[in-house]
Coordinates of C-alpha atoms and ligand atoms in Angstrom, one line a residue:
M1 CA -14.4 -4.0 -25.1
W2 CA -13.6 -6.6 -22.5
Q3 CA -12.6 -9.3 -25.0
S4 CA -10.2 -7.1 -26.8
L5 CA -8.7 -5.8 -23.6
L6 CA -8.3 -9.4 -22.5
G7 CA -6.5 -10.2 -25.7
R8 CA -4.1 -7.2 -25.5
L9 CA -3.1 -8.1 -22.0
R10 CA -2.8 -11.8 -22.9
L11 CA -5.5 -12.9 -20.5
R12 CA -7.7 -15.9 -21.2
D13 CA -11.0 -17.2 -19.9
I14 CA -9.0 -19.5 -17.6
N15 CA -5.6 -18.4 -16.4
S16 CA -2.8 -19.8 -14.4
G17 CA -2.2 -17.6 -11.4
V18 CA 1.3 -19.0 -10.8
Y19 CA 4.6 -18.0 -12.4
G20 CA 7.9 -19.2 -11.1
G21 CA 10.3 -18.6 -13.9
R22 CA 7.6 -20.0 -16.2
W23 CA 3.8 -20.2 -16.0
L24 CA 2.7 -23.3 -14.1
D25 CA 0.0 -24.8 -16.4
R26 CA -2.0 -26.7 -13.9
P27 CA -1.4 -25.3 -10.4
S28 CA -3.1 -27.4 -7.8
G29 CA -5.2 -24.9 -5.9
E30 CA -8.8 -24.2 -6.4
T31 CA -10.3 -22.2 -9.4
I32 CA -11.7 -18.8 -8.5
E33 CA -13.7 -16.3 -10.5
S34 CA -12.6 -12.7 -10.9
L35 CA -15.7 -10.6 -10.8
N36 CA -16.5 -7.1 -12.1
P37 CA -17.8 -5.5 -9.0
A38 CA -19.8 -2.9 -11.0
T39 CA -21.9 -5.6 -12.5
G40 CA -21.3 -8.8 -10.6
E41 CA -20.3 -10.5 -13.9
V42 CA -17.4 -13.0 -14.2
L43 CA -14.4 -11.5 -16.0
A44 CA -12.3 -14.7 -16.1
R45 CA -11.2 -17.7 -14.0
V46 CA -8.0 -18.1 -12.3
L47 CA -6.3 -21.3 -11.1
L48 CA -4.7 -20.7 -7.7
G49 CA -1.4 -22.1 -6.5
G50 CA -1.3 -24.8 -3.8
E51 CA 1.4 -25.4 -1.3
N52 CA 3.6 -27.5 -3.7
D53 CA 3.3 -24.8 -6.4
Y54 CA 4.4 -22.2 -3.9
D55 CA 7.4 -24.4 -3.1
V56 CA 8.4 -24.5 -6.8
V57 CA 8.1 -20.7 -7.0
A58 CA 10.1 -20.1 -3.8
G59 CA 12.8 -22.5 -4.9
N60 CA 13.0 -20.8 -8.3
S61 CA 13.3 -17.3 -6.6
L62 CA 16.1 -18.5 -4.5
A63 CA 17.9 -19.8 -7.6
A64 CA 17.3 -16.4 -9.4
F65 CA 18.7 -14.6 -6.4
A66 CA 22.1 -16.2 -6.8
A67 CA 22.6 -14.4 -10.2
W68 CA 20.6 -11.3 -9.6
R69 CA 22.6 -10.2 -6.5
K70 CA 25.7 -10.2 -8.6
M71 CA 24.5 -7.7 -11.2
P72 CA 25.7 -4.2 -10.3
P73 CA 22.8 -2.1 -8.9
P74 CA 22.7 0.4 -11.8
Q75 CA 22.3 -2.5 -14.2
R76 CA 19.4 -3.8 -12.1
G77 CA 18.1 -0.2 -12.3
E78 CA 18.3 -0.4 -16.1
I79 CA 15.9 -3.5 -16.0
V80 CA 13.5 -1.5 -13.7
R81 CA 13.7 1.4 -16.2
L82 CA 12.6 -1.0 -19.0
I83 CA 9.8 -2.2 -16.8
G84 CA 8.7 1.4 -16.3
E85 CA 8.7 1.9 -20.1
Q86 CA 6.7 -1.2 -20.5
L87 CA 4.1 0.1 -18.0
R88 CA 4.0 3.4 -19.8
K89 CA 3.2 1.6 -23.0
H90 CA 0.4 -0.3 -21.5
K91 CA -0.9 2.3 -19.0
D92 CA -4.2 2.7 -20.6
D93 CA -5.1 -1.1 -20.8
L94 CA -3.7 -1.9 -17.4
G95 CA -5.6 1.1 -15.9
M96 CA -8.8 -0.1 -17.5
L97 CA -8.2 -3.6 -16.1
V98 CA -7.9 -2.1 -12.6
T99 CA -11.2 -0.3 -13.2
L100 CA -12.9 -3.5 -14.3
E101 CA -11.6 -5.8 -11.7
A102 CA -11.2 -3.4 -8.7
G103 CA -14.1 -1.0 -9.5
K104 CA -11.9 2.1 -9.4
I105 CA -13.1 5.0 -11.5
R106 CA -11.1 5.5 -14.7
S107 CA -8.8 8.3 -13.5
E108 CA -8.0 6.4 -10.4
G109 CA -7.3 3.2 -12.3
L110 CA -4.9 5.2 -14.5
G111 CA -3.5 6.9 -11.4
E112 CA -2.6 3.5 -10.0
V113 CA -0.6 2.6 -13.0
Q114 CA 1.1 6.0 -12.9
E115 CA 2.0 5.2 -9.3
M116 CA 3.8 2.1 -10.6
I117 CA 5.6 4.1 -13.2
D118 CA 6.7 6.7 -10.6
M119 CA 8.0 3.9 -8.4
C120 CA 10.1 2.6 -11.3
D121 CA 11.5 6.0 -12.0
F122 CA 12.3 6.5 -8.4
A123 CA 14.0 3.1 -8.1
V124 CA 16.1 3.7 -11.3
G125 CA 17.6 6.8 -9.6
L126 CA 18.0 4.9 -6.3
S127 CA 19.9 2.2 -8.1
R128 CA 22.9 4.6 -8.1
Q129 CA 22.3 5.8 -4.6
L130 CA 22.3 2.8 -2.3
Y131 CA 24.7 4.7 0.0
G132 CA 26.4 3.5 3.1
L133 CA 28.2 5.7 5.6
T134 CA 31.9 6.0 6.2
I135 CA 32.4 6.5 10.0
A136 CA 35.4 8.0 11.8
S137 CA 37.2 5.1 13.4
E138 CA 38.6 5.5 16.9
R139 CA 41.6 3.4 16.0
P140 CA 44.6 4.7 14.0
E141 CA 45.0 3.4 10.4
H142 CA 41.5 1.9 10.4
R143 CA 38.6 2.6 8.2
L144 CA 35.1 2.0 9.4
F145 CA 32.2 2.0 7.0
E146 CA 28.9 0.3 6.2
Q147 CA 27.6 -1.2 3.0
W148 CA 24.2 -2.5 2.0
H149 CA 23.8 -6.0 0.4
P150 CA 20.8 -7.7 -1.1
L151 CA 18.6 -9.6 1.3
G152 CA 17.1 -12.5 -0.6
P153 CA 13.6 -13.3 -2.1
V154 CA 10.9 -11.0 -0.7
G155 CA 7.3 -12.1 -0.2
V156 CA 4.8 -9.4 -1.2
I157 CA 1.2 -9.9 -0.1
T158 CA -1.1 -7.2 -1.5
A159 CA -4.7 -6.2 -1.0
F160 CA -7.5 -5.6 -3.6
N161 CA -7.7 -1.9 -3.2
F162 CA -4.3 -1.1 -4.7
P163 CA -4.0 -4.2 -6.7
V164 CA -0.9 -3.2 -8.6
A165 CA 0.6 0.0 -7.1
V166 CA 1.5 -1.6 -3.8
W167 CA 3.2 -4.4 -5.6
A168 CA 5.3 -1.8 -7.5
W169 CA 6.2 0.0 -4.2
N170 CA 7.8 -3.2 -3.1
A171 CA 8.9 -4.8 -6.4
A172 CA 10.7 -1.7 -7.8
L173 CA 12.7 -1.3 -4.6
A174 CA 13.4 -5.0 -4.1
L175 CA 14.7 -5.3 -7.7
V176 CA 17.3 -2.5 -7.4
C177 CA 18.2 -3.8 -4.0
G178 CA 19.0 -7.2 -5.6
D179 CA 16.0 -9.2 -4.2
P180 CA 13.7 -11.3 -6.3
V181 CA 10.0 -11.0 -5.5
I182 CA 7.2 -13.5 -4.9
W183 CA 3.9 -11.8 -5.2
K184 CA 0.7 -13.1 -3.6
P185 CA -2.1 -10.8 -4.9
S186 CA -5.5 -10.5 -3.4
Q187 CA -7.9 -13.3 -4.5
L188 CA -10.3 -10.5 -5.4
T189 CA -8.0 -9.0 -8.1
P190 CA -5.9 -11.8 -9.6
L191 CA -6.2 -10.7 -13.2
T192 CA -4.4 -7.4 -12.8
A193 CA -1.6 -9.4 -11.2
I194 CA -1.4 -11.9 -14.0
A195 CA -1.4 -9.0 -16.5
V196 CA 1.4 -7.3 -14.7
Q197 CA 3.4 -10.5 -14.6
Q198 CA 2.9 -10.9 -18.4
L199 CA 4.2 -7.4 -19.0
V200 CA 7.3 -7.8 -16.9
N201 CA 8.0 -11.2 -18.4
D202 CA 8.5 -9.4 -21.7
I203 CA 11.4 -7.6 -20.2
L204 CA 12.8 -10.3 -18.0
E205 CA 12.6 -13.5 -20.0
P206 CA 14.5 -12.5 -23.1
R207 CA 17.3 -11.3 -20.8
G208 CA 17.6 -14.6 -19.0
L209 CA 16.1 -13.1 -15.9
A210 CA 12.9 -15.2 -15.6
G211 CA 12.2 -15.9 -11.9
V212 CA 13.4 -12.5 -10.6
L213 CA 9.7 -11.5 -10.4
N214 CA 7.3 -14.3 -9.6
L215 CA 3.6 -14.7 -8.9
C216 CA 1.6 -17.0 -6.7
A217 CA -2.1 -16.2 -6.6
A218 CA -3.3 -18.4 -3.8
D219 CA -5.4 -18.6 -0.7
R220 CA -4.4 -17.6 2.8
D221 CA -2.9 -20.9 3.6
V222 CA -0.2 -20.1 1.1
G223 CA 0.2 -16.7 2.7
E224 CA 0.9 -18.4 6.0
Q225 CA 3.3 -20.7 4.2
M226 CA 5.2 -17.7 2.9
A227 CA 5.3 -16.1 6.4
A228 CA 6.8 -19.3 7.7
D229 CA 9.2 -19.8 4.9
G230 CA 12.8 -19.3 6.0
R231 CA 13.8 -18.7 2.4
L232 CA 12.1 -15.3 2.5
P233 CA 14.1 -13.0 4.8
L234 CA 11.4 -10.3 4.3
V235 CA 7.6 -10.5 4.0
S236 CA 5.8 -7.3 3.1
A237 CA 2.1 -7.5 3.7
T238 CA -0.7 -5.0 3.1
G239 CA -4.2 -5.7 4.4
S240 CA -6.2 -6.0 7.6
T241 CA -4.8 -5.7 11.0
A242 CA -5.9 -9.3 11.8
M243 CA -4.0 -10.6 8.8
G244 CA -0.9 -8.5 9.7
K245 CA -0.9 -9.8 13.3
S246 CA -0.9 -13.3 12.0
V247 CA 1.8 -12.7 9.4
A248 CA 4.0 -10.8 11.9
K249 CA 3.8 -13.6 14.5
T250 CA 4.7 -16.3 12.1
V251 CA 7.6 -14.3 10.6
A252 CA 8.8 -13.3 14.1
E253 CA 8.9 -16.9 15.2
R254 CA 11.6 -17.6 12.6
L255 CA 13.2 -14.1 13.4
G256 CA 12.5 -13.0 9.9
R257 CA 11.6 -9.4 8.9
S258 CA 8.1 -8.2 8.2
L259 CA 7.0 -5.0 6.7
L260 CA 3.4 -4.3 7.5
E261 CA 0.9 -1.8 6.1
L262 CA -2.4 -2.5 7.8
G263 CA -5.6 -0.7 8.7
G264 CA -6.0 3.0 8.9
N265 CA -8.6 5.1 10.6
N266 CA -7.6 8.5 9.4
G267 CA -8.8 11.7 10.9
C268 CA -8.9 15.3 9.7
I269 CA -9.1 18.3 12.0
V270 CA -10.9 21.4 10.7
T271 CA -9.9 24.3 12.9
E272 CA -11.6 27.6 13.4
S273 CA -9.2 29.4 11.0
A274 CA -9.6 26.7 8.3
D275 CA -10.2 27.7 4.6
L276 CA -13.6 25.8 4.4
D277 CA -13.7 25.8 0.6
L278 CA -10.4 24.0 0.5
A279 CA -11.3 21.7 3.3
L280 CA -14.6 20.8 1.6
R281 CA -12.9 19.7 -1.6
A282 CA -10.3 17.7 0.2
I283 CA -12.8 16.0 2.4
L284 CA -14.9 14.9 -0.6
F285 CA -12.0 13.2 -2.3
A286 CA -10.6 11.7 0.8
A287 CA -13.9 10.3 2.2
V288 CA -15.7 9.3 -1.1
G289 CA -12.8 8.7 -3.5
T290 CA -12.1 5.0 -4.2
A291 CA -15.5 4.4 -2.6
G292 CA -13.9 4.8 0.8
Q293 CA -11.6 1.8 0.1
R294 CA -8.2 3.3 0.6
C295 CA -6.1 2.7 3.7
T296 CA -5.8 6.4 3.7
T297 CA -9.5 7.2 3.3
L298 CA -10.8 9.9 5.6
R299 CA -13.0 8.3 8.2
R300 CA -13.2 10.8 11.1
L301 CA -13.8 14.5 10.6
I302 CA -13.1 16.5 13.7
V303 CA -14.5 19.9 13.2
H304 CA -14.3 23.0 15.4
E305 CA -17.8 23.6 16.8
S306 CA -18.0 27.0 15.2
H307 CA -18.0 25.4 11.7
A308 CA -19.8 22.1 12.4
E309 CA -23.2 23.1 11.1
Q310 CA -22.0 24.9 8.1
L311 CA -19.6 22.3 7.0
V312 CA -22.0 19.4 7.6
T313 CA -24.7 21.2 5.5
R314 CA -22.3 21.9 2.7
L315 CA -21.0 18.3 2.8
T316 CA -24.4 16.7 2.8
K317 CA -25.3 18.9 -0.2
A318 CA -22.2 18.0 -2.0
Y319 CA -22.8 14.2 -1.3
Q320 CA -26.1 14.5 -3.2
N321 CA -24.1 15.7 -6.3
I322 CA -21.7 12.8 -6.4
T323 CA -22.2 10.9 -9.6
V324 CA -22.6 7.2 -8.9
G325 CA -22.1 5.0 -11.9
L326 CA -20.2 2.5 -13.8
P327 CA -16.5 3.2 -13.0
W328 CA -15.4 3.3 -16.6
E329 CA -17.9 5.9 -17.6
E330 CA -16.9 9.5 -17.9
G331 CA -18.1 11.6 -15.0
T332 CA -18.5 8.8 -12.5
L333 CA -17.0 9.7 -9.1
L334 CA -18.3 6.8 -7.0
G335 CA -18.0 3.2 -8.2
P336 CA -18.8 0.0 -6.4
L337 CA -17.4 -1.6 -3.4
I338 CA -15.3 -4.6 -4.2
S339 CA -17.7 -7.4 -3.2
E340 CA -21.0 -8.5 -1.8
S341 CA -19.2 -9.2 1.6
A342 CA -18.0 -5.5 1.6
V343 CA -21.6 -4.4 1.1
K344 CA -22.5 -6.6 4.1
Q345 CA -19.8 -5.0 6.2
Y346 CA -21.2 -1.6 5.3
T347 CA -24.8 -2.4 6.1
T348 CA -23.8 -4.1 9.4
A349 CA -21.7 -1.0 10.3
I350 CA -24.7 1.2 9.6
T351 CA -26.9 -0.9 12.0
T352 CA -24.2 -0.7 14.7
I353 CA -23.8 3.0 14.2
K354 CA -27.5 3.5 14.9
Q355 CA -27.4 1.2 17.9
Q356 CA -24.5 3.1 19.3
G357 CA -26.3 6.4 19.0
G358 CA -24.9 7.8 15.7
E359 CA -27.1 9.8 13.5
V360 CA -27.0 9.1 9.8
L361 CA -27.1 12.5 8.1
C362 CA -27.1 11.2 4.6
G363 CA -26.7 7.9 2.8
G364 CA -26.7 4.7 4.9
K365 CA -28.2 2.4 2.3
Q366 CA -27.1 -0.1 -0.3
I367 CA -28.0 1.2 -3.8
D368 CA -30.5 -0.8 -5.7
R369 CA -28.7 -1.7 -8.9
A370 CA -26.5 -4.5 -10.2
G371 CA -23.0 -4.7 -8.6
Y372 CA -21.9 -3.8 -5.1
Y373 CA -22.9 -0.1 -4.7
V374 CA -23.6 1.7 -1.5
Q375 CA -24.5 5.3 -0.7
P376 CA -21.7 7.6 0.5
T377 CA -22.6 8.2 4.1
I378 CA -22.1 11.0 6.7
V379 CA -22.7 10.2 10.4
R380 CA -22.9 12.6 13.3
A381 CA -20.9 10.6 15.9
K382 CA -20.0 10.8 19.5
P383 CA -16.5 10.2 20.9
A384 CA -17.8 7.3 23.0
M385 CA -19.1 5.3 20.1
E386 CA -17.0 2.1 19.9
I387 CA -17.4 1.7 16.1
I388 CA -15.4 4.9 15.3
K389 CA -12.3 3.1 16.6
H390 CA -12.7 0.5 13.8
E391 CA -11.9 0.7 10.1
T392 CA -15.0 -0.1 8.0
F393 CA -13.7 -0.3 4.4
A394 CA -16.6 1.8 2.9
P395 CA -17.5 5.4 2.4
I396 CA -18.7 6.2 5.9
L397 CA -17.6 9.5 7.4
Y398 CA -18.0 10.2 11.1
V399 CA -18.3 13.8 12.1
L400 CA -17.2 14.8 15.6
T401 CA -16.8 18.3 17.1
Y402 CA -14.3 20.0 19.4
R403 CA -13.6 23.3 21.2
E404 CA -9.9 23.3 22.0
L405 CA -7.1 22.0 19.7
E406 CA -5.7 19.8 22.5
E407 CA -9.1 18.1 22.7
A408 CA -9.1 17.6 18.9
I409 CA -5.7 16.1 18.9
A410 CA -6.6 13.7 21.7
L411 CA -9.7 12.7 19.9
H412 CA -7.7 12.3 16.7
N413 CA -5.1 10.1 18.3
G414 CA -7.5 8.1 20.4
V415 CA -7.8 5.2 18.0
P416 CA -5.7 2.0 17.7
Q417 CA -4.6 2.8 14.1
G418 CA -2.0 5.4 13.0
L419 CA -1.7 5.7 9.3
S420 CA -2.5 9.1 7.9
S421 CA -3.8 12.4 9.3
A422 CA -4.6 16.0 8.3
I423 CA -5.4 19.4 9.7
F424 CA -6.9 22.4 8.0
T425 CA -5.7 25.7 9.5
D426 CA -4.5 29.1 8.5
R427 CA -2.7 29.4 11.8
F428 CA 1.0 28.6 11.9
R429 CA 0.9 27.6 15.6
E430 CA -1.9 25.1 15.0
A431 CA -0.1 23.6 12.0
E432 CA 3.1 23.2 14.0
Q433 CA 1.4 21.8 17.0
F434 CA -0.2 19.2 14.8
L435 CA 3.2 18.3 13.4
S436 CA 5.0 18.4 16.8
P437 CA 5.9 15.2 18.8
W438 CA 2.7 15.8 20.8
G439 CA 0.6 16.3 17.7
S440 CA -0.6 13.7 15.2
D441 CA 0.7 10.2 16.1
C442 CA 0.4 9.0 12.5
G443 CA 3.0 8.0 9.9
I444 CA 1.7 10.6 7.6
A445 CA 0.6 14.1 8.7
N446 CA -0.7 16.8 6.2
V447 CA -1.6 20.4 6.5
N448 CA -4.3 21.9 4.3
L449 CA -4.7 18.8 2.2
G450 CA -6.6 15.5 2.9
P451 CA -5.1 12.4 4.4
S452 CA -5.2 10.3 1.2
G453 CA -3.4 10.3 -2.1
A454 CA 0.2 10.3 -1.0
E455 CA 3.0 10.8 -3.5
I456 CA 5.6 7.9 -3.8
G457 CA 8.6 10.1 -2.9
G458 CA 7.9 9.9 0.8
A459 CA 8.0 6.8 2.9
F460 CA 4.5 5.4 3.2
G461 CA 3.1 3.7 6.3
G462 CA 1.9 4.2 9.8
E463 CA 2.2 3.5 13.5
K464 CA 0.3 1.5 16.1
E465 CA -2.0 -1.1 14.6
T466 CA -1.1 0.1 11.1
G467 CA 2.0 -2.0 11.6
G468 CA 5.0 0.3 11.6
G469 CA 6.2 -0.5 8.1
R470 CA 7.4 2.0 5.5
E471 CA 7.3 1.5 1.8
A472 CA 7.9 3.4 -1.4
G473 CA 10.1 6.5 -1.2
S474 CA 12.6 8.2 1.1
D475 CA 14.9 5.5 2.7
A476 CA 12.3 2.7 2.7
W477 CA 14.7 0.8 0.5
K478 CA 16.8 0.0 3.6
T479 CA 14.3 -2.6 4.7
Y480 CA 15.0 -4.6 1.5
M481 CA 18.7 -4.9 2.2
R482 CA 21.1 -6.1 4.9
R483 CA 23.5 -3.7 6.4
Q484 CA 27.1 -4.7 6.8
T485 CA 29.4 -2.8 9.1
C486 CA 33.0 -3.2 8.0
T487 CA 36.3 -2.3 9.6
L488 CA 39.5 -2.3 7.7
N489 CA 43.0 -2.1 9.3
F490 CA 45.6 -0.7 6.9
G491 CA 48.3 -0.4 9.6
K492 CA 50.8 -2.8 11.1
T493 CA 49.5 -2.8 14.7
L494 CA 46.4 -4.2 16.1
P495 CA 44.9 -1.7 18.5
L496 CA 41.7 -2.9 20.1
A497 CA 38.5 -0.8 20.5
Q498 CA 37.7 0.8 23.8
G499 CA 41.5 0.8 24.6
V500 CA 41.4 -2.9 25.7
K501 CA 44.8 -4.4 26.1
F502 CA 45.5 -8.1 25.3
D503 CA 49.2 -8.5 24.8
V504 CA 50.4 -12.0 24.4
G505 CA 54.0 -12.6 23.5
V506 CA 54.1 -14.1 20.0
Ligands
UN1_601 C1 -3.5 1.9 0.4 O1 -4.7 2.2 0.5 O2 -3.1 0.7 0.7 O3 -1.9 7.5 -0.3 C2 -2.5 2.7 -0.3 C3 -2.7 7.0 -1.0 C4 -2.3 6.0 -2.1 C5 -1.9 4.7 -1.5 C6 -2.9 4.1 -0.6 N1 -1.1 6.6 -2.8 O4 -3.9 7.1 -0.8

C-alpha cells in the first residue's frame, strides 16, 4: 500500500525538501527520517534545506512576486481554483498520507484535505471581493478611499498536527492577495508538505508561475532566518508559545508583521441546564479526537457540581469504548501521538498531575504496543494545580466543578491561553453571558458544541498567549495585504484638512 501511495504522490525513498521555483537536488541541511507514528517505521528520508538553500528560495519568491502582484486578483483566484480541483482529485491519497505521517484517523486525514479544498473555494470567491472603503471626504471635490495591495512573500511555519490544512489557510489567502509563499513545514511531517508541493507544481509550472509557492523543509535555525528576513513582510507561525515568542520578537525587531497561532488550553463549561447527551458526545470528540493533538482540543471541563458525578461516570465509561488502533483501520477512533517525545511529555505530565494532587480517573498510561500510543485520560483536578494552566499536547482531560456561572467563567479564563471555548446550556441568559464581553476571553466561543473542529468560514485564532493572529475566513485576508489610503482632488482649489490655512502668494 505504502509503495504505491508513494508512487502516486511522486515521493521517493529520499526526497529533497526544498523547492524554490525548482527542486533543489542536494540541499545542504541534514537528512531526516519521516516516521509512521503508528508503527515507528521509517516512511522515507528527507533532505532539509540549510541557510544558503533558504536564501535561494527567498530570492526566488521575491522574483516571483514582481509578476504575481501584477496579475488581476480574479485571475489569481482562477489559479487557486485549479489548485482546489487538483486537491479534490488527490484527496484520497493525500488524506492517507496525512494518516500515515501524522497518525490521524482516516476520516480526520480526509477532513484535513477537505479543509484545504474549502479554503481554496473560499479564496476563489474572495479574489473578487478584496474590497476597500470609500470614505466621505471633508474637502470639496475630493475623493477619499482605501485600497488593498499585495504585501510580498509570506513565510508560513506550520506544525505537525495540521500538516497541510494550516498551510492552506495561509497559502490560499496569500495567493489571491498577490503574495508568494515560502512554507517551512514541521520536521515531523515533511512528506505531506513535499506531496502538496508536487501537486501544486502541476498547476503552477506549466503556467510559468513556478516560485509562487515554495517549500523549505528545514530546522529551527532556518525558521529564525525567516523571522529575521526583511524580504518577508509577513511571517505566519503555528506552534508552541515558546516558538511564537521567539518568532514574534525577531520579526518585531525588523518591524515586520507576524501572525501567530500558538498554544490553546481550551475549556468547556457544562451548566446545570445542559443537555448532557449532547455535551457527552461533544466532549468525547473534542478531548479524544486527533489524540488530543489539536490546538483546539478540549483540556479543561468545568462542570456544574450537580452533574459532576453523572458526567464523569458516563465519560469514563465511554472512554473504555474508544477503539484504539492503527489510524488507517476502519473503526479506529484513537491513533498514536506523533512521536516518542510526545509520549514522554504525556507520561511526565501524568507524574506531575499526581504530585500536584490530581486524581487519575481513567487512563494515565502509555499503551504497550508498537508506535506512540497512550491511553485517553480523565483527571479530577483542582483549580490550584499549576499544570492545568499548561498545554500538554495529549489526550488528558481535567475535570473541575463549580457552583455559580461567574465562578465557572473566572476559572475558564484563568489560564494564559485564549484560543477556543464552549458552553453547554439550554438557558439563553447563560449563553449570552458566556458570549458577552465579560464572558469567554477566547478568540472562538461556542454554545452547545465543543471547542474543536472549526469551519474555515470564520476567522481562526485566539488571544493572550495564543498570539492574537487570525487565519482562514472572514476578513483574515487583510493581514496578507497592505492598506493604502488615497485622496484624490478633482477640483481646482487646494483646501487643506482640518481647515488649516497656508496661503502663499504664487
Ligand atoms: C490547530 O490545531 O492548529 O478547529 C488547528 C479545529 C481545526 C483546526 C485546528 N479546524 O480544530
